[in-house]
Coordinates of C-alpha atoms and ligand atoms in Angstrom, one line a residue:
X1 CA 25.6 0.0 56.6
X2 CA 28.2 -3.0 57.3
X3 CA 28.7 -5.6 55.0
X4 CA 27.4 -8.4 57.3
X5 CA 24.2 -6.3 57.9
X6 CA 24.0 -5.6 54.1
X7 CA 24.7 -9.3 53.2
X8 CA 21.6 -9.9 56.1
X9 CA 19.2 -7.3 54.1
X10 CA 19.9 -9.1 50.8
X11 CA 19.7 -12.9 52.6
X12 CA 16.6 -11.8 53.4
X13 CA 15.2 -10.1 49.9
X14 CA 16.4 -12.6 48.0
X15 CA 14.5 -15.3 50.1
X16 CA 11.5 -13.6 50.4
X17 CA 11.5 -12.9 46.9
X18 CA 12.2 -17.0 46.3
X19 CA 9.1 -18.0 49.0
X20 CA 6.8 -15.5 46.8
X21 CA 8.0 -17.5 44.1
X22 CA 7.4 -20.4 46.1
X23 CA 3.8 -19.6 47.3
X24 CA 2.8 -18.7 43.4
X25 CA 3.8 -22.2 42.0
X26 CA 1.6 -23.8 44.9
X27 CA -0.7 -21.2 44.0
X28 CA -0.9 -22.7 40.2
X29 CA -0.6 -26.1 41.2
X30 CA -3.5 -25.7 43.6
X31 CA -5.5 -24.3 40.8
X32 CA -4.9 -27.1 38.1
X33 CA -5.8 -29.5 40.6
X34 CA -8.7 -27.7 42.9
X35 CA -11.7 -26.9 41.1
X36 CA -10.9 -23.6 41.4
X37 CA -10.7 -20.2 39.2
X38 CA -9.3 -16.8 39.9
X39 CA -11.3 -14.3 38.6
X40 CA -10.3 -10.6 38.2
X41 CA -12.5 -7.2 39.0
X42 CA -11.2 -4.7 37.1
X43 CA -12.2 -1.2 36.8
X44 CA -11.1 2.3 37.0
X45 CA -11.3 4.1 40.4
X46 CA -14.9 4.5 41.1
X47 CA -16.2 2.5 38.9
X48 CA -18.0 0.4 41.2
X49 CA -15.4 -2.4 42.2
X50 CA -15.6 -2.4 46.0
X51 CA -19.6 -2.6 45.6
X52 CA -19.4 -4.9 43.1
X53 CA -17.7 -7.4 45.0
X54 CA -20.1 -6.8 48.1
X55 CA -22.9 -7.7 46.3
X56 CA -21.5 -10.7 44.3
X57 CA -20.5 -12.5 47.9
X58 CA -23.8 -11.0 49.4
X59 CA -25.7 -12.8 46.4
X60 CA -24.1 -16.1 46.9
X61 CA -23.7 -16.0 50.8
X62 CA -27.5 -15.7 50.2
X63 CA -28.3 -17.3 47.2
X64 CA -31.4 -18.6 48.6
X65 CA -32.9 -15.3 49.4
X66 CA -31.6 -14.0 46.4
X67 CA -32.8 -12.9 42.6
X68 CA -30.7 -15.3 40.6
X69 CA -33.3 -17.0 38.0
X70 CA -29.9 -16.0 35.5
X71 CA -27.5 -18.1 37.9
X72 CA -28.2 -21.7 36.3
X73 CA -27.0 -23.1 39.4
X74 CA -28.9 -21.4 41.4
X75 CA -32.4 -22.3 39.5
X76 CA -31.3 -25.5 38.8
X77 CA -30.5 -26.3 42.4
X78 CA -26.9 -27.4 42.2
X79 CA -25.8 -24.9 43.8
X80 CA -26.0 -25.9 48.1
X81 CA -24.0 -23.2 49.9
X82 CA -21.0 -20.7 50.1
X83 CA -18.6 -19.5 52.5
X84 CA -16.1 -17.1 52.5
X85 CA -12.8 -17.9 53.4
X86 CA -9.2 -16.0 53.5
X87 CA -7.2 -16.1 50.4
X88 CA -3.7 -18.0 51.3
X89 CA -1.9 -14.9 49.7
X90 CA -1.0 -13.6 52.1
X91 CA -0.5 -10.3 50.4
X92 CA -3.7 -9.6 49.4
X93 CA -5.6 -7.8 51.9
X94 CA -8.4 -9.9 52.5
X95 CA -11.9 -8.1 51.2
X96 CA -13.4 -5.7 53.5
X97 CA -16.5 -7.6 53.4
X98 CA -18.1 -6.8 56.7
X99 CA -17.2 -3.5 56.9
X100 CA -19.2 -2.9 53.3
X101 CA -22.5 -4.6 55.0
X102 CA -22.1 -2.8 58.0
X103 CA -22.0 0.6 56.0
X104 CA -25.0 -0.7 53.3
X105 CA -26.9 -1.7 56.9
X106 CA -25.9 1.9 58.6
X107 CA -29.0 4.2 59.0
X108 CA -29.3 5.9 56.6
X109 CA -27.5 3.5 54.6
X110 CA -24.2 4.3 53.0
X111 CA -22.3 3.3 50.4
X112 CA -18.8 0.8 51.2
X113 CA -15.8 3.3 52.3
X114 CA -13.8 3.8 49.0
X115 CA -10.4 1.2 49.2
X116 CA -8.4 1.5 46.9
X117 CA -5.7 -1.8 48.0
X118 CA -4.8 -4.8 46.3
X119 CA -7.9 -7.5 48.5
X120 CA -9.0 -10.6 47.6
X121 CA -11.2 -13.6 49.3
X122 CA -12.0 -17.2 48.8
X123 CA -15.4 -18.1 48.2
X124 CA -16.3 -21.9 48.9
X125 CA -18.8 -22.8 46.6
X126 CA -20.4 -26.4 47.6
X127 CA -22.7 -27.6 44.9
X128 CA -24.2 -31.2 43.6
X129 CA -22.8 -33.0 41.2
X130 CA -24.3 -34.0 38.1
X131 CA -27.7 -32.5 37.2
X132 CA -31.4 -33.8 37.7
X133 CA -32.6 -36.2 40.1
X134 CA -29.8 -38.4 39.2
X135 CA -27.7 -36.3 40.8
X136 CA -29.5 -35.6 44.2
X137 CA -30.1 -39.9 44.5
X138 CA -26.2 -39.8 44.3
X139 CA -26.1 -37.0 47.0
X140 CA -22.5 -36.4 45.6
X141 CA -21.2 -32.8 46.2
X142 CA -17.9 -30.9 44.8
X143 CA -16.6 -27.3 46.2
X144 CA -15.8 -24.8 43.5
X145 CA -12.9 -22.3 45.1
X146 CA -13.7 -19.1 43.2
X147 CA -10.8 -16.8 43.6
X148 CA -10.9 -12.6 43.5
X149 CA -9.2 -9.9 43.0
X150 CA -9.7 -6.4 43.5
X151 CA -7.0 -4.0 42.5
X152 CA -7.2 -0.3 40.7
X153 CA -7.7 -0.5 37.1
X154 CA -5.1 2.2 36.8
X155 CA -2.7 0.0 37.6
X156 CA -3.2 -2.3 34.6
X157 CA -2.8 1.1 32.6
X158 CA 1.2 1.1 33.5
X159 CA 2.1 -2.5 32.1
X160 CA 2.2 -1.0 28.2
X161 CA 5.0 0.9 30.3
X162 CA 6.8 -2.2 30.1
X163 CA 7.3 -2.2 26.7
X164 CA 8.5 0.9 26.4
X165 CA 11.8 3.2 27.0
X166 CA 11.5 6.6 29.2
X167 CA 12.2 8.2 25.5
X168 CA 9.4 6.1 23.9
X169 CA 6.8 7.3 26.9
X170 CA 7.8 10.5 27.0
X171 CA 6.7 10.8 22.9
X172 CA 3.6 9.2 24.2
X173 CA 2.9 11.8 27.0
X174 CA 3.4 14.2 24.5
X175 CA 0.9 13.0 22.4
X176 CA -2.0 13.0 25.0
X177 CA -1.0 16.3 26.7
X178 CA -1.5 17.9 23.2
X179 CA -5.3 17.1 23.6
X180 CA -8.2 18.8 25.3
X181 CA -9.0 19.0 28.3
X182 CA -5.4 17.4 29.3
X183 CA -3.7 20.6 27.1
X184 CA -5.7 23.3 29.5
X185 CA -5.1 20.9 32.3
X186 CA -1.6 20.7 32.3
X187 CA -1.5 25.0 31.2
X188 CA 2.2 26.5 32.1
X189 CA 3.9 23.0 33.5
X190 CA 3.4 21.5 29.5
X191 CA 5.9 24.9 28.5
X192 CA 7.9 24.0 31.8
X193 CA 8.2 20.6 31.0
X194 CA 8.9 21.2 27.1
X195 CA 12.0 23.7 28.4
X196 CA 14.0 22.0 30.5
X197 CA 17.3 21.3 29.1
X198 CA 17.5 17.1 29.3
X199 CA 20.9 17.7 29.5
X200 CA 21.5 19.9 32.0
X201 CA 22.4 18.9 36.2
X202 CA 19.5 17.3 38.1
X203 CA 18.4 19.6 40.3
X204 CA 16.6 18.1 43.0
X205 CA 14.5 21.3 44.3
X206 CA 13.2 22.0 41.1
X207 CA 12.4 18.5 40.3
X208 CA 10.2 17.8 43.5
X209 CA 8.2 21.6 43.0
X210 CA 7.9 20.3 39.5
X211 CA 6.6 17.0 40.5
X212 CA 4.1 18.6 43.1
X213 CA 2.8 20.4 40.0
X214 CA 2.2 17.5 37.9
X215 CA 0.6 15.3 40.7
X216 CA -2.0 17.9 40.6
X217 CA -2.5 18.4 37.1
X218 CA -2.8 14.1 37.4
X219 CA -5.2 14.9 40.4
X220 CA -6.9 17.1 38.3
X221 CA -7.0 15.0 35.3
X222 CA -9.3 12.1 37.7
X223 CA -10.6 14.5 39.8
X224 CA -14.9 14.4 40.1
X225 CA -14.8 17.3 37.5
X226 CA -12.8 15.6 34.8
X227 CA -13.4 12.4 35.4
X228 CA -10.5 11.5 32.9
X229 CA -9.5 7.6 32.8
X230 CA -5.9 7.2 31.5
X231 CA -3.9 8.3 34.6
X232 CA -0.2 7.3 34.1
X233 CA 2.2 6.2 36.1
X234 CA -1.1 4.8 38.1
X235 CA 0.9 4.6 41.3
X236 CA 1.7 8.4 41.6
X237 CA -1.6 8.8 42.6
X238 CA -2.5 5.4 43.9
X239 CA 0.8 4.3 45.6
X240 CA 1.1 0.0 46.0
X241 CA 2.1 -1.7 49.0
X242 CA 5.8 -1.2 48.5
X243 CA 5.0 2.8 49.1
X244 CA 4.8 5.6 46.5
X245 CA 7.8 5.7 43.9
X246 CA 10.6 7.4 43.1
X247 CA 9.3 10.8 41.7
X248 CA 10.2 11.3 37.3
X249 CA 8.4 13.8 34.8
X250 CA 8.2 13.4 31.3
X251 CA 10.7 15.7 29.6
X252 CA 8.2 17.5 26.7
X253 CA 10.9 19.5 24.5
X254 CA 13.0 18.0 22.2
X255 CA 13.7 14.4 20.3
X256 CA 15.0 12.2 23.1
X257 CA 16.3 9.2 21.2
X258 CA 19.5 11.4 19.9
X259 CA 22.7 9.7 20.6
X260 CA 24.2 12.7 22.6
X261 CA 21.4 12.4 24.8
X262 CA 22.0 8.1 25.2
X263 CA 26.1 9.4 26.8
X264 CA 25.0 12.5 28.7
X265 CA 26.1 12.8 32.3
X266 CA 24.2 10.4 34.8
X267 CA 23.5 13.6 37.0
X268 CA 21.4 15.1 34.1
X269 CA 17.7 15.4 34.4
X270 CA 17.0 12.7 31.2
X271 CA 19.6 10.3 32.9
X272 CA 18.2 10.4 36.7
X273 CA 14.5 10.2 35.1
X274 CA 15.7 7.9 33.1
X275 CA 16.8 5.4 35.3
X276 CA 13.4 6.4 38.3
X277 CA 11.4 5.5 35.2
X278 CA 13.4 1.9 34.9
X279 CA 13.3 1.2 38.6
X280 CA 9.3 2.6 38.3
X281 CA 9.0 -0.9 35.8
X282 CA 11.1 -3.1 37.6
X283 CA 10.3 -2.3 40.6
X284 CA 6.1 -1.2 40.9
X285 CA 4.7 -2.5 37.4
X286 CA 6.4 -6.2 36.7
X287 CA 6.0 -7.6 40.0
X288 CA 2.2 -6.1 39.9
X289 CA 2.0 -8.3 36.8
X290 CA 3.5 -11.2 37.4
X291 CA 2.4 -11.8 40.9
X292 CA -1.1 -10.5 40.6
X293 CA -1.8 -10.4 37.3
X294 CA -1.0 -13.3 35.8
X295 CA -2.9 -16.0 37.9
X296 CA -6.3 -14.4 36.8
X297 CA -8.6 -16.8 34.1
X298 CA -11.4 -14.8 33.9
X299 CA -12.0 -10.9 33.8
X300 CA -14.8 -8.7 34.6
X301 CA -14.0 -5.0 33.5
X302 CA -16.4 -2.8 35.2
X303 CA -17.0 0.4 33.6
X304 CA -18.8 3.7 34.6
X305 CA -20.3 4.3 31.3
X306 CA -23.4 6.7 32.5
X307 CA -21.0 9.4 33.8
X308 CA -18.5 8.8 31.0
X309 CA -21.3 9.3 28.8
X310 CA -22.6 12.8 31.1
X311 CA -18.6 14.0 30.8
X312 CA -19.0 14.2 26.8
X313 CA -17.1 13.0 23.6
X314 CA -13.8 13.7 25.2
X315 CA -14.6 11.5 28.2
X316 CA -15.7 8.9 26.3
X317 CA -12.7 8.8 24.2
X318 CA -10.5 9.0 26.6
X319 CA -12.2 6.0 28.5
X320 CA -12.2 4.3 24.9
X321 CA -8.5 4.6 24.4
X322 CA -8.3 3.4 28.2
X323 CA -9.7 0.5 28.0
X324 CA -8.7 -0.3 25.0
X325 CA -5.2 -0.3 26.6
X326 CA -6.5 -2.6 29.8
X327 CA -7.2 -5.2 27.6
X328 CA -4.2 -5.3 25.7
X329 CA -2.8 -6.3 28.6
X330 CA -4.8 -9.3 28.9
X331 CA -3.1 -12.2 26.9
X332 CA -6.1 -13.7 25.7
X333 CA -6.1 -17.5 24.8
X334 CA -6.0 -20.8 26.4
X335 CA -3.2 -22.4 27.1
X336 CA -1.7 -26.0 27.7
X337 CA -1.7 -27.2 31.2
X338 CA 2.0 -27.0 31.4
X339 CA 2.2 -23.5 30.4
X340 CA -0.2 -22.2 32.9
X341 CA 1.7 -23.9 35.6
X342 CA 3.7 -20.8 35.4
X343 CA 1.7 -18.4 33.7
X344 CA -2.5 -18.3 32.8
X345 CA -4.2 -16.3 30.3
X346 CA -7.5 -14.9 30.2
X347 CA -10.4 -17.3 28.5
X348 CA -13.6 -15.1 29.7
X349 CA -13.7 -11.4 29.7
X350 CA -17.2 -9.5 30.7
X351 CA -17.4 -6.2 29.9
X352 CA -20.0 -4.5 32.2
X353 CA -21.9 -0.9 32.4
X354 CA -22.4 -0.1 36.2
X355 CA -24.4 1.5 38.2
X356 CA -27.1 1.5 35.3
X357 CA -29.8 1.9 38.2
X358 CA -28.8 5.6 37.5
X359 CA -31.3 5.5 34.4
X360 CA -34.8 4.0 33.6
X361 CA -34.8 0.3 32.5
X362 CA -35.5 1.6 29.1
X363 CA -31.9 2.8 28.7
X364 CA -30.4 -0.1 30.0
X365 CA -30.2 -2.1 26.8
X366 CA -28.9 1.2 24.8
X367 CA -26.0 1.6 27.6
X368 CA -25.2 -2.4 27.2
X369 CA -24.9 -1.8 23.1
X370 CA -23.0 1.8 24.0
X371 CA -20.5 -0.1 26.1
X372 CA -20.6 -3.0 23.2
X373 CA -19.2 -0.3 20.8
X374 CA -17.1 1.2 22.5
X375 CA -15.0 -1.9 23.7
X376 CA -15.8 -3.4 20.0
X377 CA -12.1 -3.8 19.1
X378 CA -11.2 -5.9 22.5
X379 CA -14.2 -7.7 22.1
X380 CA -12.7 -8.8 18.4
X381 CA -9.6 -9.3 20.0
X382 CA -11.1 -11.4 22.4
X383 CA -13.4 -13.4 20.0
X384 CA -10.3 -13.9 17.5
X385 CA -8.1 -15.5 20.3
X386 CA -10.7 -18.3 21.2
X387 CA -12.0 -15.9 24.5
X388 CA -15.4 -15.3 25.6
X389 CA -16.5 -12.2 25.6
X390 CA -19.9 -10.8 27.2
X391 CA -21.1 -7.4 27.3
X392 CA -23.3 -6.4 30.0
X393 CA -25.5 -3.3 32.0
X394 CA -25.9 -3.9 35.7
X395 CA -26.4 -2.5 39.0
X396 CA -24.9 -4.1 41.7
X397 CA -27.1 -2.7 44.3
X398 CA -30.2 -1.4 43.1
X399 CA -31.0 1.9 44.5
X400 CA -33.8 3.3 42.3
X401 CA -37.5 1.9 41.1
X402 CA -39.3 2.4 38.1
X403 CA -42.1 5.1 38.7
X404 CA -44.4 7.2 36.2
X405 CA -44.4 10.7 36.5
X406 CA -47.1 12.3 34.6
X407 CA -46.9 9.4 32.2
X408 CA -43.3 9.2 31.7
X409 CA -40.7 6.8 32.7
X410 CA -39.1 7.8 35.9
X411 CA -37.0 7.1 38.9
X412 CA -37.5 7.3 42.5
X413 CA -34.7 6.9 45.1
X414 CA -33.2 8.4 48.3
X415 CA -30.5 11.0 48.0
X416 CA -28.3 12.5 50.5
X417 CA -30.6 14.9 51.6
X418 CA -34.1 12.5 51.5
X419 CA -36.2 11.2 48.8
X420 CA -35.6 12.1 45.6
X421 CA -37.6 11.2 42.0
X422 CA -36.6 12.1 38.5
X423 CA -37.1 11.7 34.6
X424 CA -33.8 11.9 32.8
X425 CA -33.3 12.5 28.9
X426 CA -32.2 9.8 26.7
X427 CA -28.9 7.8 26.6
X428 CA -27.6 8.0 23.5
X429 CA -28.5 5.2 21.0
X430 CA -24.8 6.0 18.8
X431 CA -21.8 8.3 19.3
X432 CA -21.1 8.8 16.1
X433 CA -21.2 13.0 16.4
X434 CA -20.9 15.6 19.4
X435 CA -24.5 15.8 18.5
X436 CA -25.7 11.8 19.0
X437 CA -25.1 13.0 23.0
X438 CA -27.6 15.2 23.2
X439 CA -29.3 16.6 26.4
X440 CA -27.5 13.4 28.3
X441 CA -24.1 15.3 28.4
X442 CA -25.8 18.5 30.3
X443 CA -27.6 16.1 33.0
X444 CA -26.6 16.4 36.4
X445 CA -26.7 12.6 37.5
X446 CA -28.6 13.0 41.6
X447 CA -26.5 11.5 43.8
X448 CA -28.2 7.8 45.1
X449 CA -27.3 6.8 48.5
X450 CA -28.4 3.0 49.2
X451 CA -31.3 1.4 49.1
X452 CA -32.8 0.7 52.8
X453 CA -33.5 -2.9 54.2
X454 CA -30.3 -4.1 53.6
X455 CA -29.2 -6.3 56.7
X456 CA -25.6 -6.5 57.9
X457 CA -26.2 -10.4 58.5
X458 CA -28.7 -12.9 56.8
X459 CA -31.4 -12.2 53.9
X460 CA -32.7 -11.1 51.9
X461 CA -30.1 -10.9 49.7
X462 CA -28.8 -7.4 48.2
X463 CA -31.1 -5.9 45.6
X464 CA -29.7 -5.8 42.2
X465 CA -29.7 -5.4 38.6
X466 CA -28.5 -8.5 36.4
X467 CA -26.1 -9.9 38.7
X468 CA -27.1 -13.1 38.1
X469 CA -26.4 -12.6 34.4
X470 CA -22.7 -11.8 35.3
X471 CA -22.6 -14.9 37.9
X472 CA -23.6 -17.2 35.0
X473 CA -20.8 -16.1 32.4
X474 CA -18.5 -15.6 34.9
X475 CA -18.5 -19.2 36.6
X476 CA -22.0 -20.5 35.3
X477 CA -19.7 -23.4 33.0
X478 CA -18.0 -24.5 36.1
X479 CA -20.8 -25.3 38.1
X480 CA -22.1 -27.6 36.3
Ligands
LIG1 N1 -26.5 3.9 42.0 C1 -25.5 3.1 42.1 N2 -24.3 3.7 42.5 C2 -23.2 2.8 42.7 C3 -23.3 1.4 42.5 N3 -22.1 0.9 42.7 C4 -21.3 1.9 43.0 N4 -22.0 3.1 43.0 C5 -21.4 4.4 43.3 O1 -20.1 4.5 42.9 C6 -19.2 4.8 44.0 C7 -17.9 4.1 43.8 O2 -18.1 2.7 44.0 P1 -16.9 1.8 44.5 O3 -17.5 0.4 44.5 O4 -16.3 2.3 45.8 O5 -15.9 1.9 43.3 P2 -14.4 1.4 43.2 O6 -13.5 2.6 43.4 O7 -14.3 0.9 41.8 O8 -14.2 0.3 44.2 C8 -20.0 4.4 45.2 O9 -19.6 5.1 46.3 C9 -21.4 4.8 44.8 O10 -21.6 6.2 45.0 C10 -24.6 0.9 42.0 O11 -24.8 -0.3 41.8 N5 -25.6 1.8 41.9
LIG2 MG1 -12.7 0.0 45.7

């Protein structure tokens, strides 16, 4: 390329890289003086994001038509109207809204095409000010911008990455891929991977088969079967806007912090790896962070804890270790107004089970404790920092009823292939012991499609489980 042309390219990096930078201060400074908040969905892949979102806008597009007796604003009648507008990030993808009612609204109804981009929206909430009557006579009204973002849960699983070197996460991959089912998983490419000589030449053939084989042991790993929630590096399978990364492995064999290793030659497979690992950070994970990321206040971290809890101990523990690792990341506490100019932390996080429409309402509160326990150690993170957290069990679209069957609890609901109705053992009340999962972990969860008489445009609103819970300790504070 000649210099003028390559002096052009990096012009124009550089000041796209400075309007991004730009964009985010107005971003900030918007939100200190807006009454606004940017709250994050966060979630594993099919944990119930997408629908998630859907519902919340469908439940306060409709609010009137809607099941909110837990939304103070909306029982209390503060809250007057919302409208959805386009986020100003330009970025961000904005939610595919529509497209989720038109599939909910399809006959038969469907469930919202599985994204998994980096979206977001605006939602304008117009409410009264002040409470009581006092507050209609003044007929005074405030907007409440509530910002969100929807981005894979996976990726949030890389930024530990950022503290560490390729050695350190190597020693860490070896750790996990000693486990079960990972160690069966990963069969002959663990040996593979544990033989190849760090210091010999790169050779670029062997590397890519060898990286073909480990995208599908990672396939495997999240696949329906497995189910398995730590997936790293997240964008090997779920690639970011800027395209899928340069391809490394982790090397498995021998010590890697040895000195003759730090001076091999750059063509070496623990050099290239090496330095696709940095550029993996530098390039895919901080920016993720600090443009993304960062802005959020508030959290929800939705988790699919009935079929973690069908997949068995080492499922659960693997989703345990998961999240535990997604909230890390959050740096919990308040801050002064100054410092979140350029950065914000986290003051609410909501943990919450989905899809718990999957079981009768009897289980629900034993899923909510379930979930409780296993997040207990963010949650005391959390509490210990000054946040807020919540613990929840919901359904954002309610696709089963309560029915007896021969005088016991059970559901009724429409599966792919028609109606369907079914009694389901107990969720666990503890997972102390393989034995506390009982007949749960052999139950074959039927498939739920939609509930019908959902309507692309106008009410009634989406039917739901505890959403209004969720609205209120998500923004419930600000609208009052
Ligand atoms: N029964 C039930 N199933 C749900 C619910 N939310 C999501 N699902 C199921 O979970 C799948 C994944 O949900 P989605 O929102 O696409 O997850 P995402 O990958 O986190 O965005 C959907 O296709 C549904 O099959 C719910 O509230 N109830
Ligand atoms: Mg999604």
């Amino acid at each position: 390329m000649p210099a003028s042309k390559r002096l052009r390219k990096t012009y124009r990096h550089l000041s796209d890289r400075a309007e991004r930078g730009f964009d985010a201060t107005r971003q900030q400074v918007r939100r200190l003086t807006e009454d606004r908040v940017c709250i994050g969905i966060t979630g594993l892949s099919r944990s119930g994001k997408t629908t998630f979102v859907t519902s919340l806008i469908n439940q306060l597009t409709h609010y009137d038509q809607a099941n909110l007796s837990g939304f103070s604003p909306a029982l209390g009648g503060q809250l007057l109207g919302c409208r959805v507008r386009p986020l100003e990030d330009r970025r961000l993808r904005p939610f595919p809204y529509s497209g989720a009612m038109a599939a909910l609204a399809a006959t038969p109804p469907q469930w919202p095409q599985p994204t998994e981009e980096l979206s977001g929206c605006l939602l304008a909430l117009k409410l009264r000010r002040g409470r009581g009557p006092l507050g209609a006579l003044r007929g005074a009204r405030r907007t409440l911008f509530v910002e969100i973002r929807d981005y894979p849960g996976e990726w949030l699983l890389d930024l530990p990455m950022m503290g560490l070197d390729y050695a350190q996460w190597c020693g860490q991959c070896k750790e996990l891929y000693v486990r079960e089912p990972r160690a069966s998983l990963l069969g002959e490419l663990g040996e593979t991977l544990a033989g190849l000589d760090p210091s010999a030449p790169y050779d670029e053939g062997q590397a890519h088969a060898l990286h073909q084989r480990y995208l599908t042991f990672l396939r495997r790993c999240k696949g329906s079967e497995h189910r398995l929630s730590l997936i790293q590096p997240g964008r090997f399978l779920i690639p970011g806007p800027d395209g899928p990364p340069l391809h490394f492995l982790p090397l498995l064999g021998q010590e890697l912090s040895s000195r003759a290793l730090q001076d091999a030659d750059p063509q070496s497979y623990f050099k290239v790896f090496e330095s696709r690992y940095q550029a993996y950070i530098s390039e895919h994970v901080t920016p993720f962070y600090q443009e993304f990321f960062r802005p959020v206040q508030r959290q929800i971290v939705l988790v699919d804890l009935v079929n973690a809890l069908n997949g068995g101990p080492a499922y659960v523990e693997d989703l345990r270790d998961a999240l535990g690792r997604i909230s890390d990341s959050f740096s919990y506490g308040r801050r002064s107004l100054l410092a979140r100019l350029f950065s914000s932390r986290i003051e609410k996080v909501v943990f919450a089970a989905t899809k718990v429409d999957q079981v009768v309402s009897r289980d629900h509160e034993p899923a909510r404790r379930l979930l409780g326990s296993i997040v207990s150690q963010a949650i005391r993170n959390a509490a210990y920092e000054g946040v807020t957290p919540a613990v929840e069990a919901i359904a954002s679209i309610r696709s089963s009823i309560n029915i007896q069957d021969q005088g016991d609890d059970a559901l009724a609901g429409r599966g792919p292939d028609g109606n369907l109705a079914y009694v389901h053992p107990p969720v666990p009340e503890q997972l102390h012991t393989e034995a506390d999962y009982g007949e749960f972990r052999d139950w074959k969860i039927p498939p739920l499609q939609p509930p019908p008489g959902i309507r692309e445009s106008g009410g009634p609103a989406i039917p739901h489980i505890r959403m209004d819970t969720v609205l209120e300790m998500l923004i419930g504070d600000l609208c009052r």
